[in-house]
Coordinates of C-alpha atoms (C1' of nucleotides) in Angstrom, one line a residue:
Chain R
M978 CA 197.7 -20.5 -126.0
R979 CA 200.2 -18.0 -127.2
P980 CA 199.6 -14.3 -126.7
G981 CA 198.2 -12.4 -129.7
L982 CA 196.3 -15.3 -130.9
A983 CA 192.7 -16.2 -130.3
P984 CA 192.6 -18.8 -127.5
T985 CA 193.1 -22.3 -129.0
R986 CA 192.1 -21.4 -132.5
R987 CA 190.5 -24.7 -133.4
R988 CA 190.3 -26.0 -137.0
V989 CA 193.0 -23.6 -138.3
I990 CA 192.3 -24.1 -142.0
R991 CA 193.1 -27.7 -142.5
K992 CA 194.8 -27.2 -145.8
P993 CA 195.0 -24.3 -148.2
S994 CA 192.7 -26.1 -150.6
A995 CA 190.4 -27.5 -148.0
R996 CA 186.8 -26.5 -148.0
L997 CA 185.6 -23.8 -145.6
A998 CA 184.2 -24.4 -142.2
P999 CA 180.7 -25.8 -142.0
R1000 CA 179.3 -22.5 -140.7
E1001 CA 180.6 -20.7 -143.7
R1002 CA 179.3 -23.3 -146.1
I1003 CA 175.9 -23.2 -144.4
L1004 CA 175.8 -19.4 -144.8
A1005 CA 176.8 -19.7 -148.4
A1006 CA 174.1 -22.3 -149.1
A1007 CA 171.5 -20.3 -147.2
R1008 CA 172.4 -17.3 -149.2
E1009 CA 172.0 -19.0 -152.5
L1010 CA 168.8 -20.9 -151.7
F1011 CA 167.1 -18.1 -149.8
Y1012 CA 167.7 -15.7 -152.6
R1013 CA 166.8 -18.1 -155.4
D1014 CA 163.8 -19.8 -154.0
G1015 CA 162.7 -17.5 -151.1
I1016 CA 163.2 -17.8 -147.4
R1017 CA 160.0 -19.5 -146.5
A1018 CA 160.2 -21.9 -149.4
V1019 CA 163.5 -23.3 -148.4
G1020 CA 163.8 -25.9 -145.6
V1021 CA 166.7 -26.2 -143.3
E1022 CA 167.4 -29.7 -144.5
A1023 CA 167.8 -28.4 -148.1
I1024 CA 170.2 -25.8 -146.9
A1025 CA 172.3 -28.3 -145.0
A1026 CA 172.4 -30.7 -148.0
C1027 CA 173.4 -27.8 -150.3
A1028 CA 176.2 -27.0 -147.8
G1029 CA 177.4 -30.5 -147.9
T1030 CA 176.5 -31.2 -144.3
N1031 CA 173.4 -32.1 -142.3
K1032 CA 170.6 -30.6 -140.2
M1033 CA 172.3 -31.4 -136.9
T1034 CA 175.4 -29.5 -137.7
L1035 CA 173.3 -26.6 -138.9
Y1036 CA 171.5 -26.5 -135.6
R1037 CA 174.8 -26.7 -133.8
H1038 CA 175.8 -23.4 -135.4
F1039 CA 172.4 -21.6 -135.6
S1040 CA 170.0 -22.0 -132.8
S1041 CA 167.0 -21.8 -135.1
K1042 CA 166.0 -21.1 -138.7
D1043 CA 165.2 -17.6 -137.7
A1044 CA 168.7 -17.2 -136.3
L1045 CA 170.1 -18.4 -139.6
I1046 CA 167.9 -15.9 -141.4
S1047 CA 169.2 -13.1 -139.3
A1048 CA 172.8 -14.2 -139.9
Y1049 CA 172.1 -14.4 -143.6
L1050 CA 170.6 -10.8 -143.6
N1051 CA 173.4 -9.5 -141.5
R1052 CA 175.9 -10.8 -143.9
L1053 CA 174.1 -9.3 -146.8
S1054 CA 174.0 -6.0 -145.0
D1055 CA 177.8 -6.2 -144.3
E1056 CA 178.5 -6.9 -147.9
S1057 CA 176.4 -4.0 -149.0
D1058 CA 178.4 -1.8 -146.7
A1059 CA 181.6 -3.1 -148.2
V1060 CA 180.5 -2.0 -151.6
W1061 CA 180.4 1.6 -150.4
E1062 CA 184.0 1.2 -149.1
E1063 CA 184.9 -0.2 -152.4
A1064 CA 183.5 2.8 -154.2
R1065 CA 185.5 5.1 -151.9
R1066 CA 188.7 3.2 -152.7
A1067 CA 187.9 3.1 -156.4
E1068 CA 187.3 6.9 -156.7
P1069 CA 189.1 8.4 -153.7
G1070 CA 188.2 12.0 -153.0
N1071 CA 185.7 12.2 -155.9
P1072 CA 182.2 11.9 -154.6
G1073 CA 180.6 12.4 -158.0
A1074 CA 182.6 9.6 -159.5
Q1075 CA 181.8 7.4 -156.5
L1076 CA 178.1 8.0 -157.1
R1077 CA 178.4 7.0 -160.8
W1078 CA 180.6 4.0 -159.8
L1079 CA 177.9 2.8 -157.5
L1080 CA 175.2 3.2 -160.0
R1081 CA 177.1 1.2 -162.6
R1082 CA 177.7 -1.4 -160.0
V1083 CA 174.0 -1.7 -159.2
S1084 CA 173.2 -1.9 -162.9
Q1085 CA 175.6 -4.6 -163.7
F1086 CA 174.5 -6.5 -160.7
A1087 CA 171.0 -6.3 -162.0
D1088 CA 172.1 -7.7 -165.3
E1089 CA 174.1 -10.6 -164.0
S1090 CA 171.8 -11.4 -161.2
S1091 CA 169.0 -14.0 -161.7
G1092 CA 166.5 -11.2 -161.8
R1093 CA 165.3 -11.8 -158.3
G1094 CA 165.8 -8.2 -157.1
C1095 CA 167.2 -7.1 -153.8
A1096 CA 167.6 -9.9 -151.4
L1097 CA 167.1 -7.6 -148.4
A1098 CA 163.8 -6.2 -149.8
N1099 CA 162.6 -9.6 -150.7
A1100 CA 163.3 -10.8 -147.2
A1101 CA 161.2 -7.9 -145.8
V1102 CA 158.4 -9.0 -148.0
E1103 CA 158.6 -12.6 -147.0
L1104 CA 158.9 -11.8 -143.3
A1105 CA 155.7 -9.7 -143.4
G1106 CA 153.8 -8.9 -140.3
R1107 CA 156.1 -10.8 -138.1
R1108 CA 158.0 -8.8 -135.6
H1109 CA 160.9 -10.8 -136.8
P1110 CA 164.2 -9.1 -135.8
A1111 CA 165.4 -9.7 -139.3
C1112 CA 163.1 -7.0 -140.5
R1113 CA 165.0 -4.5 -138.4
I1114 CA 168.2 -5.5 -140.1
V1115 CA 166.7 -4.7 -143.5
E1116 CA 165.2 -1.5 -142.3
A1117 CA 168.5 -0.4 -140.8
Q1118 CA 170.5 -1.2 -143.9
K1119 CA 168.1 0.6 -146.2
R1120 CA 168.1 3.6 -143.9
R1121 CA 171.9 3.7 -143.8
T1122 CA 172.0 3.4 -147.6
R1123 CA 169.7 6.4 -147.9
E1124 CA 171.8 8.5 -145.5
R1125 CA 175.0 7.6 -147.3
L1126 CA 173.4 8.6 -150.6
V1127 CA 172.4 12.0 -149.2
A1128 CA 175.9 12.5 -147.8
L1129 CA 177.5 11.6 -151.1
C1130 CA 175.2 13.9 -153.1
R1131 CA 176.0 16.7 -150.7
E1132 CA 179.8 16.0 -150.9
A1133 CA 179.5 15.9 -154.7
G1134 CA 178.2 19.5 -154.5
F1135 CA 174.6 19.0 -155.6
A1136 CA 172.3 21.8 -154.7
H1137 CA 169.5 19.6 -153.4
P1138 CA 171.2 16.5 -152.0
R1139 CA 168.3 15.1 -150.1
E1140 CA 165.9 15.3 -153.1
L1141 CA 168.5 13.9 -155.5
A1142 CA 169.4 11.1 -153.1
D1143 CA 165.8 10.1 -152.6
E1144 CA 165.2 10.1 -156.3
L1145 CA 168.2 7.9 -156.9
F1146 CA 167.2 5.7 -154.1
L1147 CA 163.7 5.2 -155.5
L1148 CA 165.1 4.6 -159.0
V1149 CA 167.5 1.9 -157.7
E1150 CA 164.9 0.2 -155.6
G1151 CA 162.4 0.4 -158.4
A1152 CA 164.8 -1.1 -160.8
R1153 CA 165.5 -4.0 -158.6
V1154 CA 162.0 -4.8 -157.7
S1155 CA 160.8 -4.5 -161.3
L1156 CA 163.6 -6.8 -162.3
Q1157 CA 161.8 -9.4 -160.2
S1158 CA 158.2 -8.6 -161.2
V1159 CA 158.3 -7.6 -164.8
G1160 CA 161.4 -9.3 -166.0
P1161 CA 165.0 -8.5 -167.1
R1162 CA 164.0 -6.6 -170.2
G1163 CA 161.8 -4.2 -168.3
P1164 CA 162.5 -0.6 -167.3
G1165 CA 165.0 -1.8 -164.7
S1166 CA 167.5 -2.3 -167.5
R1167 CA 167.5 1.4 -168.1
L1168 CA 168.4 2.3 -164.6
C1169 CA 172.0 3.4 -165.4
A1170 CA 171.0 5.7 -168.3
L1171 CA 168.2 7.3 -166.3
A1172 CA 170.3 7.8 -163.2
E1173 CA 173.3 9.2 -165.2
A1174 CA 171.0 11.6 -167.0
L1175 CA 169.5 12.7 -163.6
L1176 CA 173.0 13.4 -162.3
D1177 CA 174.0 15.3 -165.4
A1178 CA 170.9 17.5 -165.1
A1179 CA 171.0 18.1 -161.4
P1180 CA 172.0 21.6 -160.4
K1181 CA 175.2 22.1 -158.3
V1182 CA 175.7 24.6 -155.6
N1183 CA 178.3 27.0 -156.9
H1184 CA 177.5 27.4 -160.5
K1185 CA 173.9 27.5 -161.6
V1186 CA 173.2 25.6 -164.8
Chain X
M443 CA 113.7 -19.3 -167.9
R444 CA 112.7 -16.1 -169.5
P445 CA 114.4 -14.6 -172.5
G446 CA 116.9 -11.8 -171.9
L447 CA 118.0 -13.3 -168.6
A448 CA 120.8 -15.5 -167.8
P449 CA 119.6 -19.1 -167.5
T450 CA 118.3 -19.8 -164.1
R451 CA 120.2 -17.1 -162.3
R452 CA 120.7 -18.8 -159.0
R453 CA 121.1 -17.0 -155.7
V454 CA 119.8 -13.7 -157.1
I455 CA 121.0 -11.5 -154.2
R456 CA 118.9 -12.9 -151.4
K457 CA 118.3 -9.5 -149.8
P458 CA 119.7 -6.0 -150.4
S459 CA 121.4 -6.1 -147.0
A460 CA 122.4 -9.8 -147.2
R461 CA 126.1 -10.5 -147.2
L462 CA 127.9 -11.3 -150.4
A463 CA 128.2 -14.7 -151.9
P464 CA 130.8 -17.0 -150.3
R465 CA 133.1 -16.8 -153.3
E466 CA 133.2 -13.0 -153.0
R467 CA 133.8 -13.2 -149.3
I468 CA 136.6 -15.7 -149.8
L469 CA 138.3 -13.5 -152.3
A470 CA 138.0 -10.5 -150.0
A471 CA 139.4 -12.5 -147.1
A472 CA 142.3 -13.8 -149.3
R473 CA 143.0 -10.3 -150.4
E474 CA 143.3 -9.0 -146.9
L475 CA 145.3 -11.8 -145.5
F476 CA 147.5 -12.5 -148.4
Y477 CA 148.5 -8.8 -148.5
R478 CA 148.9 -8.3 -144.8
D479 CA 150.7 -11.6 -143.9
G480 CA 152.0 -12.9 -147.1
I481 CA 150.7 -15.6 -149.4
R482 CA 152.8 -18.4 -148.1
A483 CA 152.2 -17.5 -144.5
V484 CA 148.4 -17.7 -144.7
G485 CA 146.7 -21.0 -144.7
V486 CA 143.5 -21.8 -146.5
E487 CA 141.7 -22.5 -143.2
A488 CA 142.5 -19.0 -142.0
I489 CA 141.1 -17.5 -145.2
A490 CA 137.9 -19.5 -144.9
A491 CA 137.5 -18.5 -141.3
C492 CA 138.1 -14.8 -142.1
A493 CA 135.5 -15.1 -144.8
G494 CA 133.0 -16.5 -142.4
T495 CA 132.9 -19.9 -144.0
N496 CA 135.0 -23.1 -144.0
K497 CA 137.6 -24.9 -145.9
M498 CA 135.2 -27.2 -147.8
T499 CA 133.3 -24.3 -149.3
L500 CA 136.5 -22.7 -150.2
Y501 CA 137.5 -25.8 -152.1
R502 CA 134.2 -25.9 -153.8
H503 CA 134.9 -22.5 -155.4
F504 CA 138.6 -22.8 -155.9
S505 CA 140.2 -26.0 -157.0
S506 CA 143.4 -25.4 -155.0
K507 CA 145.2 -22.7 -153.1
D508 CA 147.2 -21.9 -156.3
A509 CA 143.9 -21.3 -158.1
L510 CA 142.8 -19.0 -155.3
I511 CA 146.1 -17.2 -155.6
S512 CA 145.6 -16.7 -159.3
A513 CA 142.1 -15.5 -158.8
Y514 CA 143.4 -13.0 -156.1
L515 CA 146.0 -11.7 -158.4
N516 CA 143.7 -11.5 -161.4
R517 CA 141.3 -9.4 -159.3
L518 CA 144.1 -7.1 -158.2
S519 CA 145.1 -6.7 -161.8
D520 CA 141.6 -5.9 -162.9
E521 CA 141.3 -3.3 -160.1
S522 CA 144.6 -1.7 -161.2
D523 CA 143.2 -1.5 -164.7
A524 CA 140.1 0.2 -163.3
V525 CA 142.2 2.9 -161.8
W526 CA 143.4 3.9 -165.2
E527 CA 139.8 4.1 -166.5
E528 CA 139.0 6.2 -163.4
A529 CA 141.8 8.6 -164.3
R530 CA 140.5 8.9 -167.8
R531 CA 137.1 9.8 -166.5
A532 CA 138.4 12.2 -163.9
E533 CA 140.5 14.2 -166.4
P534 CA 139.0 13.5 -169.8
G535 CA 141.0 14.6 -172.7
N536 CA 143.9 15.8 -170.5
P537 CA 146.7 13.3 -170.5
G538 CA 149.0 15.4 -168.4
A539 CA 146.3 15.8 -165.7
Q540 CA 145.6 12.1 -165.8
L541 CA 149.3 11.5 -165.2
R542 CA 149.3 13.7 -162.1
W543 CA 146.0 12.3 -161.0
L544 CA 147.5 8.8 -161.1
L545 CA 150.6 9.9 -159.2
R546 CA 148.6 11.5 -156.4
R547 CA 146.5 8.3 -156.3
V548 CA 149.6 6.1 -155.8
S549 CA 151.0 8.5 -153.2
Q550 CA 147.9 8.6 -151.1
F551 CA 147.5 4.8 -151.4
A552 CA 151.0 4.6 -150.1
D553 CA 150.1 6.6 -147.1
E554 CA 146.9 4.9 -146.2
S555 CA 148.1 1.5 -147.0
S556 CA 149.7 -0.6 -144.2
G557 CA 153.1 0.0 -145.7
R558 CA 153.2 -3.4 -147.4
G559 CA 154.0 -2.1 -150.8
C560 CA 152.6 -3.4 -154.1
A561 CA 150.6 -6.6 -153.6
L562 CA 151.4 -7.8 -157.1
A563 CA 155.2 -7.3 -156.7
N564 CA 155.1 -8.9 -153.3
A565 CA 153.4 -11.9 -154.8
A566 CA 156.1 -12.2 -157.5
V567 CA 158.7 -12.2 -154.7
E568 CA 156.9 -14.9 -152.7
L569 CA 156.2 -17.1 -155.7
A570 CA 159.9 -17.1 -156.6
G571 CA 161.4 -19.6 -158.8
R572 CA 158.1 -21.4 -159.3
R573 CA 156.7 -21.5 -162.8
H574 CA 153.5 -20.5 -161.0
P575 CA 151.0 -19.1 -163.6
A576 CA 150.4 -16.3 -161.1
C577 CA 153.8 -14.9 -161.9
R578 CA 152.6 -14.4 -165.5
I579 CA 149.7 -12.4 -164.2
V580 CA 152.0 -10.0 -162.3
E581 CA 154.3 -9.7 -165.2
A582 CA 151.5 -9.0 -167.7
Q583 CA 150.0 -6.4 -165.4
K584 CA 153.3 -4.6 -164.9
R585 CA 154.1 -4.6 -168.5
R586 CA 150.7 -3.2 -169.3
T587 CA 151.2 -0.5 -166.8
R588 CA 154.5 0.5 -168.3
E589 CA 153.0 0.6 -171.8
R590 CA 150.1 2.7 -170.6
L591 CA 152.5 5.1 -168.9
V592 CA 154.5 5.5 -172.2
A593 CA 151.3 6.1 -174.1
L594 CA 150.1 8.7 -171.6
C595 CA 153.4 10.5 -171.6
R596 CA 153.4 10.6 -175.4
E597 CA 149.8 11.9 -175.5
A598 CA 150.7 14.5 -172.9
G599 CA 153.3 15.8 -175.4
F600 CA 156.5 15.0 -173.7
A601 CA 159.6 14.9 -175.9
H602 CA 160.9 11.6 -174.6
P603 CA 157.9 9.6 -173.5
R604 CA 159.6 6.2 -173.1
E605 CA 162.4 7.6 -170.9
L606 CA 160.0 9.7 -168.8
A607 CA 157.6 6.8 -168.4
D608 CA 160.3 4.4 -167.3
E609 CA 161.6 6.9 -164.8
L610 CA 158.1 7.4 -163.4
F611 CA 157.6 3.6 -163.3
L612 CA 160.8 3.1 -161.4
L613 CA 160.0 5.9 -159.0
V614 CA 156.6 4.4 -158.3
E615 CA 157.8 0.9 -157.9
G616 CA 160.7 2.1 -155.7
A617 CA 158.4 4.1 -153.5
R618 CA 156.1 1.1 -152.9
V619 CA 158.9 -1.4 -152.2
S620 CA 160.8 1.0 -149.9
L621 CA 157.5 1.6 -148.1
Q622 CA 157.7 -2.0 -147.2
S623 CA 161.4 -2.3 -146.5
V624 CA 162.4 1.0 -144.9
G625 CA 159.2 2.1 -143.5
P626 CA 156.5 4.7 -144.0
R627 CA 158.7 7.7 -143.3
G628 CA 161.3 6.7 -145.9
P629 CA 161.9 8.1 -149.3
G630 CA 158.7 6.6 -150.5
S631 CA 156.8 9.4 -148.9
R632 CA 158.4 11.9 -151.3
L633 CA 157.2 10.2 -154.4
C634 CA 154.6 12.7 -155.2
A635 CA 156.9 15.7 -155.0
L636 CA 159.6 14.0 -156.9
A637 CA 157.4 12.8 -159.7
E638 CA 155.7 16.2 -160.0
A639 CA 159.0 17.9 -160.2
L640 CA 160.1 15.4 -162.9
L641 CA 157.0 16.2 -164.9
D642 CA 157.5 19.9 -164.6
A643 CA 161.1 19.7 -165.7
A644 CA 160.5 17.2 -168.6
P645 CA 160.7 18.8 -172.0
K646 CA 157.7 18.9 -174.4
V647 CA 157.7 18.3 -178.1
N648 CA 156.5 21.6 -179.6
H649 CA 158.2 24.3 -177.4
K650 CA 161.7 23.6 -176.2
V651 CA 162.3 24.7 -172.6
Chain D
dC4 C1' 105.1 -31.0 -150.0
dT5 C1' 109.4 -32.8 -152.1
dT6 C1' 113.5 -32.1 -154.6
dT7 C1' 117.7 -30.0 -155.3
dG8 C1' 121.9 -27.7 -154.8
dG9 C1' 124.8 -24.9 -152.2
dT10 C1' 126.5 -24.7 -147.5
dG11 C1' 128.3 -26.1 -142.7
dT12 C1' 130.7 -29.6 -139.8
dT13 C1' 133.7 -33.1 -138.4
dA14 C1' 137.1 -36.1 -139.1
dC15 C1' 140.7 -37.6 -141.4
dC16 C1' 145.0 -38.4 -144.7
dG17 C1' 149.7 -37.7 -146.4
dA18 C1' 153.4 -34.7 -146.8
dT19 C1' 156.4 -31.4 -145.1
dC20 C1' 158.8 -28.8 -141.8
dG21 C1' 161.3 -27.1 -137.7
dG22 C1' 163.7 -29.1 -134.1
dT23 C1' 165.8 -32.8 -130.9
dA24 C1' 167.9 -37.3 -129.0
dA25 C1' 171.2 -40.7 -129.2
dC26 C1' 175.0 -42.7 -131.1
dA27 C1' 178.9 -43.4 -134.4
dT28 C1' 182.9 -41.3 -136.6
dC29 C1' 187.0 -38.7 -137.2
dA30 C1' 190.5 -35.5 -136.7
dT31 C1' 193.2 -33.0 -133.7
dG32 C1' 196.1 -31.7 -129.6
dG33 C1' 198.1 -33.1 -125.4
Chain B
dC53 C1' 198.0 -43.3 -127.5
dC54 C1' 194.3 -41.4 -125.6
dA55 C1' 191.0 -37.8 -124.7
dT56 C1' 188.3 -34.2 -126.6
dG57 C1' 185.4 -31.9 -129.4
dA58 C1' 183.3 -31.2 -133.8
dT59 C1' 180.9 -33.5 -137.2
dG60 C1' 178.0 -37.3 -139.6
dT61 C1' 173.9 -40.4 -139.4
dT62 C1' 169.5 -42.1 -138.3
dA63 C1' 165.4 -42.0 -136.3
dC64 C1' 162.0 -39.6 -134.3
dC65 C1' 158.5 -35.9 -132.5
dG66 C1' 154.8 -32.5 -132.8
dA67 C1' 152.8 -29.1 -135.4
dT68 C1' 151.0 -27.3 -139.5
dC69 C1' 149.3 -27.5 -144.0
dG70 C1' 146.9 -28.6 -148.5
dG71 C1' 143.3 -31.4 -149.7
dT72 C1' 139.3 -34.9 -149.4
dA73 C1' 135.3 -37.9 -147.7
dA74 C1' 131.0 -38.3 -145.6
dC75 C1' 127.1 -36.5 -143.8
dA76 C1' 123.8 -33.1 -141.8
dC77 C1' 121.6 -28.7 -142.8
dC78 C1' 118.8 -25.2 -145.0
dA79 C1' 116.7 -22.3 -148.3
dA80 C1' 114.7 -21.9 -152.6
dA81 C1' 112.2 -23.8 -156.9
dG82 C1' 109.0 -27.1 -158.8

DNA sequence: CTTTGGTGTTACCGATCGGTAACATCATGG
DNA sequence: CCATGATGTTACCGATCGGTAACACCAAAG
């Protein structure tokens, strides 16, 4: 083992065009099926088949279905965090533009998505009552999102950042959940317009409107 | 059978203090368990036991678990409709007060509830992908709620009733779903204040603000 | 009284699901 | 070339679940 490399990096990307490692394919399959059909409705065998492998290999990478669920939610949470970084890079030094960038992102996601709402929130619903550690993942992610929203609203110079952030948060969550329950042509489709109007009307700190 | 009475009304309320008919107890048990633990997580046997009866009697009243789910959601939908009638009786002829009455109602429900959000929306999440007729029930109820909101906002004299109604709708749905996913101390607890502020700031038709 | 219809009880069936054991296969690294 | 470790395959286990059959029970209506 050479210094600076992970010890005996096994399966070093067989070929550039080779398919991903089984663990990644399983996570991708879980992501697709969990989101589309629901966590409880999908069996581990279906996930393994969708990943082009089998149940044994799945259980060699994840100790249980619950562990797979947690890994799935952790990945979703990480990707959600990445979106915030993306917004920061897209509109550097401009918190207001970052806010609007994020809103548009959520809106277009809502359009292109299969209308199944927020995968994290759906998981929290399906894992009800259970002291499943996965629920903690969802809660932590949502809490972080809320805090980030408050911070961004404050940086953008709004007079009441917490109130504005909570209102935006509820609008976004409501849009996603109603996308699931009332359909893609429901009020969720107006999220972008409503949120933008809200931002336009919100008072700033220095100059009263 | 005497005229003016339903033909051979069977089981005419045995005694004033007697417990309800099995069908009612089953529906009540299903309501409690479905909401608390999730539809897919609860077995028919648990529902029957919670209702003080057994699986056979359950299947004598509901042809399948899916039929029970539909009955459960239909009842929820009916009760939701009843709340609108209650608002009309509580604040007759005053659409604005009815709006605020409903908002307060939702908020206090959010507080006293177990933090599991909207039972209808949760059902839509759990019944994902399936062309389950129950999904139609949820969709119809949500659509009706939205239309009623628009009508009430229009009657209350707001200048942009559809926009305001959709914003209120999203706020309410977001508050309920985030009650489930981020917890009872999340932004959902601010629903009432946010919505009231929204109503206060919304322009009316006759006198511009 | 007897009849009748709803109810309780037990046992069971078939299907599905999460999870495991044992063994064959195959590519890699030494 | 051989050893090693990851992967594929098959079969299986126990538990749970939706749903049904058969029969005993019990209260009310005639």
